Coordinates of C-alpha atoms in Angstrom, one line a residue:
M1 CA 103.0 187.5 111.7
A2 CA 100.5 185.5 113.8
P3 CA 100.3 181.8 113.6
M4 CA 98.0 180.5 111.2
G5 CA 95.4 177.8 112.6
I6 CA 94.6 174.8 110.6
R7 CA 90.9 174.7 109.7
L8 CA 89.1 171.7 108.0
S9 CA 86.2 172.1 105.6
P10 CA 82.9 170.1 106.0
L11 CA 84.9 167.7 102.9
G12 CA 88.1 167.7 105.1
V13 CA 86.1 166.3 108.6
A14 CA 84.2 164.0 106.7
V15 CA 87.5 162.2 105.0
F16 CA 89.1 162.4 108.8
C17 CA 86.3 160.8 110.1
L18 CA 86.2 157.9 107.4
L19 CA 89.8 157.5 108.0
G20 CA 89.4 157.1 111.8
L21 CA 86.3 154.9 111.3
G22 CA 88.3 152.9 108.8
L23 CA 91.2 152.4 111.4
L24 CA 88.8 151.0 114.1
Y25 CA 87.2 148.8 111.5
H26 CA 90.6 147.2 110.9
L27 CA 91.3 146.8 114.6
Y28 CA 87.7 145.4 115.4
S29 CA 88.3 143.2 112.2
G30 CA 91.6 141.8 113.1
F31 CA 89.9 141.0 116.7
L32 CA 87.0 139.3 115.1
A33 CA 89.3 137.2 112.9
G34 CA 91.2 136.2 116.2
R35 CA 88.0 134.9 118.0
W36 CA 86.9 133.2 114.6
A37 CA 90.3 131.3 114.7
L38 CA 89.5 130.4 118.5
L39 CA 86.1 129.4 117.6
V40 CA 87.2 127.1 114.7
L41 CA 90.1 125.5 115.8
G42 CA 89.8 126.0 119.5
G43 CA 93.2 128.0 119.5
A44 CA 94.6 131.3 120.1
A45 CA 95.8 133.5 116.8
G46 CA 97.8 136.9 116.8
P47 CA 101.3 137.4 117.2
G48 CA 103.1 136.1 120.2
A49 CA 100.0 134.0 120.7
A50 CA 100.0 130.1 121.4
G51 CA 99.5 128.4 117.9
P52 CA 96.3 127.2 116.7
T53 CA 94.8 124.0 118.7
V54 CA 92.0 121.3 117.8
E55 CA 89.3 120.0 120.3
L56 CA 89.5 116.3 119.9
R57 CA 86.0 116.1 120.6
Q58 CA 85.2 117.9 117.9
L59 CA 87.2 116.2 115.7
L60 CA 86.1 113.0 116.6
A61 CA 82.5 114.2 115.8
V62 CA 83.2 115.1 112.4
A63 CA 85.2 111.8 111.8
V64 CA 82.1 109.9 112.7
A65 CA 80.1 112.5 110.4
A66 CA 82.6 111.8 107.5
A67 CA 82.5 108.0 107.5
V68 CA 78.9 107.7 107.5
R69 CA 78.6 110.1 104.7
G70 CA 81.3 108.1 103.1
G71 CA 79.4 105.0 103.9
D72 CA 76.3 106.2 101.9
E73 CA 78.3 106.8 99.0
V74 CA 79.6 103.3 98.9
R75 CA 76.2 101.8 99.8
R76 CA 74.5 104.3 97.0
V77 CA 77.0 103.0 94.4
R78 CA 77.0 99.4 95.3
D79 CA 73.2 99.4 95.2
S80 CA 73.0 100.9 91.8
N81 CA 75.7 98.4 90.7
A82 CA 77.4 100.8 88.6
L83 CA 80.8 100.3 90.1
H84 CA 83.1 101.6 87.4
E85 CA 85.7 99.0 88.3
E86 CA 89.4 99.9 87.2
A87 CA 92.4 98.8 88.2
K88 CA 94.9 101.8 89.4
G89 CA 97.9 99.3 89.7
K90 CA 99.3 96.2 91.3
T91 CA 99.8 95.2 94.7
R92 CA 103.0 94.0 95.8
E93 CA 101.9 90.4 95.7
G94 CA 101.0 91.0 91.8
A95 CA 97.3 91.3 92.1
D96 CA 95.1 94.4 90.9
D97 CA 94.6 97.1 93.1
K98 CA 91.2 97.6 92.5
M99 CA 89.4 101.1 92.3
T100 CA 85.6 101.9 92.4
R101 CA 83.2 104.8 91.8
G102 CA 82.2 103.8 95.3
D103 CA 85.6 104.1 96.3
L104 CA 86.5 107.7 94.4
L105 CA 82.8 109.5 96.0
S106 CA 83.2 108.2 99.4
N107 CA 86.6 109.7 99.5
R108 CA 85.2 113.1 97.7
K109 CA 82.9 113.6 100.6
M110 CA 84.9 112.4 103.6
F111 CA 87.8 114.5 102.3
F112 CA 86.2 117.7 101.8
L113 CA 84.1 117.2 104.7
L114 CA 87.0 117.1 107.0
K115 CA 89.0 119.8 105.2
T116 CA 86.1 121.9 105.2
A117 CA 85.8 121.3 109.0
F118 CA 89.5 121.6 110.0
P119 CA 91.4 123.4 107.0
R120 CA 94.9 123.2 108.8
L121 CA 95.0 119.8 109.5
Q122 CA 97.0 117.2 107.2
I123 CA 95.1 114.5 105.7
N124 CA 96.4 111.4 104.0
T125 CA 93.5 109.7 102.0
E126 CA 93.9 106.5 100.0
E127 CA 92.3 108.2 96.8
R128 CA 93.6 110.9 94.7
V129 CA 91.7 114.5 95.4
D130 CA 90.9 116.2 92.4
A131 CA 90.7 120.1 92.7
A132 CA 87.9 119.8 89.7
D133 CA 85.8 117.6 92.4
Q134 CA 86.4 120.3 95.2
E135 CA 82.9 120.8 97.5
T136 CA 82.2 122.6 100.3
I137 CA 80.2 120.2 103.0
V138 CA 78.9 122.1 105.9
W139 CA 79.3 120.6 109.8
D140 CA 77.2 121.9 112.0
R141 CA 79.9 121.6 114.4
K142 CA 77.7 120.0 117.1
I143 CA 79.2 117.1 119.1
P144 CA 76.4 114.1 119.4
E145 CA 75.0 113.4 122.7
D146 CA 76.7 109.9 122.7
I147 CA 80.1 111.4 122.5
L148 CA 79.3 113.9 125.3
K149 CA 78.4 111.1 127.5
K150 CA 81.3 108.8 127.2
I151 CA 84.2 111.8 126.7
T152 CA 82.9 114.6 129.4
K153 CA 86.1 116.8 129.2
P154 CA 87.2 118.9 126.3
K155 CA 90.9 117.8 125.3
K156 CA 93.2 120.1 123.1
V157 CA 96.2 119.3 121.1
P158 CA 98.2 121.5 118.7
A159 CA 96.6 121.4 114.9
E160 CA 100.2 121.0 113.6
S161 CA 100.6 117.7 115.6
V162 CA 97.6 116.2 114.3
T163 CA 97.7 114.0 111.0
V164 CA 94.2 112.5 109.7
W165 CA 94.1 109.3 107.8
I166 CA 91.0 108.2 105.6
D167 CA 90.5 104.8 104.0
P168 CA 87.0 105.8 101.9
L169 CA 86.4 102.0 101.1
D170 CA 88.1 99.1 102.8
A171 CA 88.1 96.0 101.2
T172 CA 87.4 96.8 97.8
Q173 CA 88.2 93.8 96.2
E174 CA 85.2 91.9 98.2
Y175 CA 82.8 95.1 97.5
T176 CA 83.2 94.6 94.1
E177 CA 82.3 90.6 94.8
N178 CA 79.2 92.0 96.7
L179 CA 80.5 90.5 100.0
R180 CA 79.5 93.4 101.7
Q181 CA 79.8 92.4 105.3
Y182 CA 83.9 93.0 104.8
V183 CA 83.2 96.7 103.7
T184 CA 84.1 99.7 106.1
T185 CA 85.0 103.4 105.4
M186 CA 87.1 104.5 108.1
V187 CA 88.7 107.5 109.8
C188 CA 91.8 107.9 112.1
V189 CA 93.5 110.8 113.8
A190 CA 97.2 110.5 114.9
V191 CA 98.8 113.0 117.2
N192 CA 102.6 113.1 116.7
G193 CA 102.4 109.9 115.3
K194 CA 100.3 108.3 117.9
P195 CA 97.1 107.1 117.3
V196 CA 94.1 108.7 119.7
L197 CA 90.9 108.8 117.3
G198 CA 89.3 106.2 115.0
V199 CA 86.2 105.6 113.5
I200 CA 85.2 102.1 111.6
H201 CA 81.7 102.3 109.8
K202 CA 80.1 99.5 108.1
P203 CA 77.7 101.1 105.6
F204 CA 75.9 97.9 104.7
S205 CA 74.8 97.4 108.8
A206 CA 74.9 101.1 109.6
Y207 CA 77.1 100.4 112.6
T208 CA 79.8 102.6 113.5
A209 CA 82.5 102.2 116.2
W210 CA 84.2 105.0 117.5
A211 CA 87.0 105.7 120.2
M212 CA 89.2 108.3 121.8
V213 CA 92.4 106.8 123.5
D214 CA 92.4 108.0 127.3
G215 CA 89.1 109.2 126.6
G216 CA 86.1 106.7 125.9
S217 CA 84.4 104.5 123.3
N218 CA 81.1 103.3 122.2
V219 CA 82.4 99.8 122.0
Q220 CA 83.8 97.2 124.1
A221 CA 86.0 94.3 124.2
R222 CA 84.5 90.7 124.8
T223 CA 84.5 89.4 127.9
S224 CA 86.8 86.5 127.0
Y225 CA 89.5 85.4 124.5
N226 CA 91.3 82.2 123.7
E227 CA 94.8 82.7 123.9
K228 CA 96.3 79.1 123.9
T229 CA 94.1 77.9 120.7
P230 CA 92.8 81.2 119.1
K231 CA 90.8 81.9 116.5
I232 CA 93.1 84.0 113.9
I233 CA 91.6 86.3 111.4
V234 CA 93.7 86.8 108.2
S235 CA 93.6 88.4 104.9
R236 CA 92.0 86.0 102.5
S237 CA 94.8 86.2 99.9
H238 CA 97.2 85.2 102.7
S239 CA 95.5 82.5 104.7
G240 CA 97.6 79.4 103.7
T241 CA 100.8 81.0 104.6
V242 CA 99.6 82.2 107.9
Q243 CA 97.9 78.7 108.6
Q244 CA 100.7 76.8 108.5
L245 CA 102.8 78.7 110.7
A246 CA 100.1 79.3 113.1
L247 CA 99.4 75.9 113.0
R248 CA 102.7 75.1 114.2
T249 CA 103.0 77.9 116.6
F250 CA 99.3 77.1 118.2
G251 CA 98.9 73.8 117.7
N252 CA 96.5 71.9 115.3
E253 CA 93.3 73.2 117.1
T254 CA 94.0 76.6 116.0
T255 CA 91.4 78.1 113.8
I256 CA 92.1 80.2 110.7
L257 CA 89.5 82.7 109.6
P258 CA 90.1 84.2 106.2
A259 CA 88.6 87.6 105.7
G260 CA 88.5 90.6 103.7
G261 CA 89.3 94.2 104.8
A262 CA 91.5 95.6 108.2
G263 CA 88.3 97.1 109.5
Y264 CA 86.7 94.0 109.5
K265 CA 89.3 92.5 111.4
V266 CA 89.5 94.5 113.8
L267 CA 85.9 94.8 114.3
S268 CA 86.1 90.9 115.0
L269 CA 88.4 91.3 117.9
L270 CA 85.6 93.6 120.0
D271 CA 81.6 93.3 121.1
V272 CA 80.2 94.4 118.0
P273 CA 76.1 93.7 117.5
D274 CA 76.6 92.7 113.8
E275 CA 75.2 88.8 113.4
N276 CA 77.6 89.4 110.0
Q277 CA 80.7 89.8 111.9
E278 CA 82.8 87.0 112.7
K279 CA 84.8 86.7 116.2
A280 CA 88.2 86.1 116.5
D281 CA 91.0 86.3 119.1
I282 CA 93.7 87.5 117.0
Y283 CA 94.1 89.4 113.8
I284 CA 97.8 88.8 112.3
H285 CA 99.0 90.3 108.7
V286 CA 102.2 88.9 107.1
T287 CA 102.5 91.7 104.4
Y288 CA 103.4 95.3 103.7
I289 CA 100.0 97.3 104.6
K290 CA 99.0 100.6 104.0
K291 CA 98.4 103.0 107.3
W292 CA 95.2 104.1 106.1
D293 CA 93.9 100.3 106.4
I294 CA 94.8 99.9 110.3
C295 CA 95.3 103.4 111.7
A296 CA 91.6 103.7 112.9
G297 CA 91.9 100.1 114.1
N298 CA 94.8 100.7 116.1
A299 CA 93.4 103.9 117.7
L300 CA 90.1 101.7 118.7
L301 CA 92.5 98.8 120.3
K302 CA 94.3 101.4 122.0
A303 CA 91.7 102.6 123.7
L304 CA 90.1 99.4 124.8
G305 CA 93.4 98.3 126.5
G306 CA 94.6 96.3 123.3
H307 CA 97.4 96.3 121.1
M308 CA 98.2 96.5 117.4
T309 CA 102.1 96.1 116.9
T310 CA 104.1 94.9 114.1
L311 CA 105.2 91.2 114.4
S312 CA 108.2 91.9 116.1
G313 CA 106.3 93.9 118.7
E314 CA 107.1 97.5 117.5
E315 CA 104.7 100.3 117.6
I316 CA 103.5 101.8 114.6
S317 CA 104.2 105.4 113.5
Y318 CA 101.6 107.5 111.8
T319 CA 103.5 109.7 110.2
G320 CA 106.1 109.5 107.5
S321 CA 105.6 107.2 104.6
D322 CA 102.0 105.5 104.0
G323 CA 103.3 101.9 104.5
N324 CA 103.7 99.6 107.1
E325 CA 106.6 97.3 106.3
G326 CA 107.0 95.1 109.6
G327 CA 103.4 92.8 109.1
L328 CA 100.5 93.2 112.1
L329 CA 99.8 91.4 115.3
A330 CA 96.9 92.6 116.9
S331 CA 94.9 91.5 119.9
I332 CA 92.8 92.7 123.3
N333 CA 93.2 91.4 126.8
M334 CA 95.9 88.9 126.4
N335 CA 99.7 89.3 126.9
H336 CA 100.8 90.7 123.5
Q337 CA 104.1 90.2 124.3
A338 CA 104.0 86.9 124.7
L339 CA 102.3 86.5 121.5
V340 CA 104.9 88.4 119.7
Q341 CA 107.4 85.8 121.1
K342 CA 105.8 83.1 119.9
L343 CA 105.9 84.4 116.5
P344 CA 109.3 85.0 115.6
E345 CA 109.3 82.4 112.8
L346 CA 106.2 84.1 111.3
E347 CA 107.9 87.0 110.7
K348 CA 111.1 85.6 109.2
T349 CA 109.6 83.4 106.7
G350 CA 105.8 84.6 106.5
R351 CA 106.1 87.7 104.9
K352 CA 106.7 88.0 101.1

């Protein structure tokens, strides 16, 4: 018997063609997905490829945008005088840990802008994020010219090494007292626990300071600091404790500047064009402090050659727990280790 040939009906031919087109579409869509991952995350995708990466200039751009948008909410709520103030708990010192509508709305804008732009990143934020509040906030993925001028070369890091810290409203206590000059919104990016990007925005003066470690910054250190009889900026709630020990360490001519907000205190060490910004030489904090309060300032100081350490001179890691137990000493254009050596008594007796 002669071998039988296989003949396809017109319908069979059509089905065969559709299956072929489906296979080609699947392969091509996989290619497009890989290209999309490359575009969004700056890294390769697919079996055997390197993990996704993040371009730090892009992340800095969206961090600045987030701080500003959060600041807009902070200012709008304060101007409306509809704070809806409440206590979310107690601090370790026993004071009310306050939260307002400004904290919550700023947090929502900042968190979801960063999460929409970089969905893979770990984001730690001071306030809760409710699923019911989720919103998609579009970012145009453009890097502003001022960043491109200061940081001319792209820098990529593995996405899995990145941790983002958000403080949607620093100095909430002062915010409720209408002491607007102390209020900031902050974003920090740490890579393998080390702060590399910092943004501090002042909503009520529309000033934003940003920096990338080993990259560039739009703010500078001041030209001179007084190391012998410094102006020391401290928390309003702990000024007495620090003042006694600072006078004993540096002498009776030392000036103590009580102030609110960790972001404000870091900016006091820099050359900030704001008439409401005090100037200080050293920033000291003697008690427990949350990492979202200090990470952005740490990155700014580090980018400008300054230092922020515990009172015993240890570097602060921005992984793991959200709190720093070792107190805080921040300086710029000074012999930081010499300052650490002057303060051993502060570490022993100043902390509560």
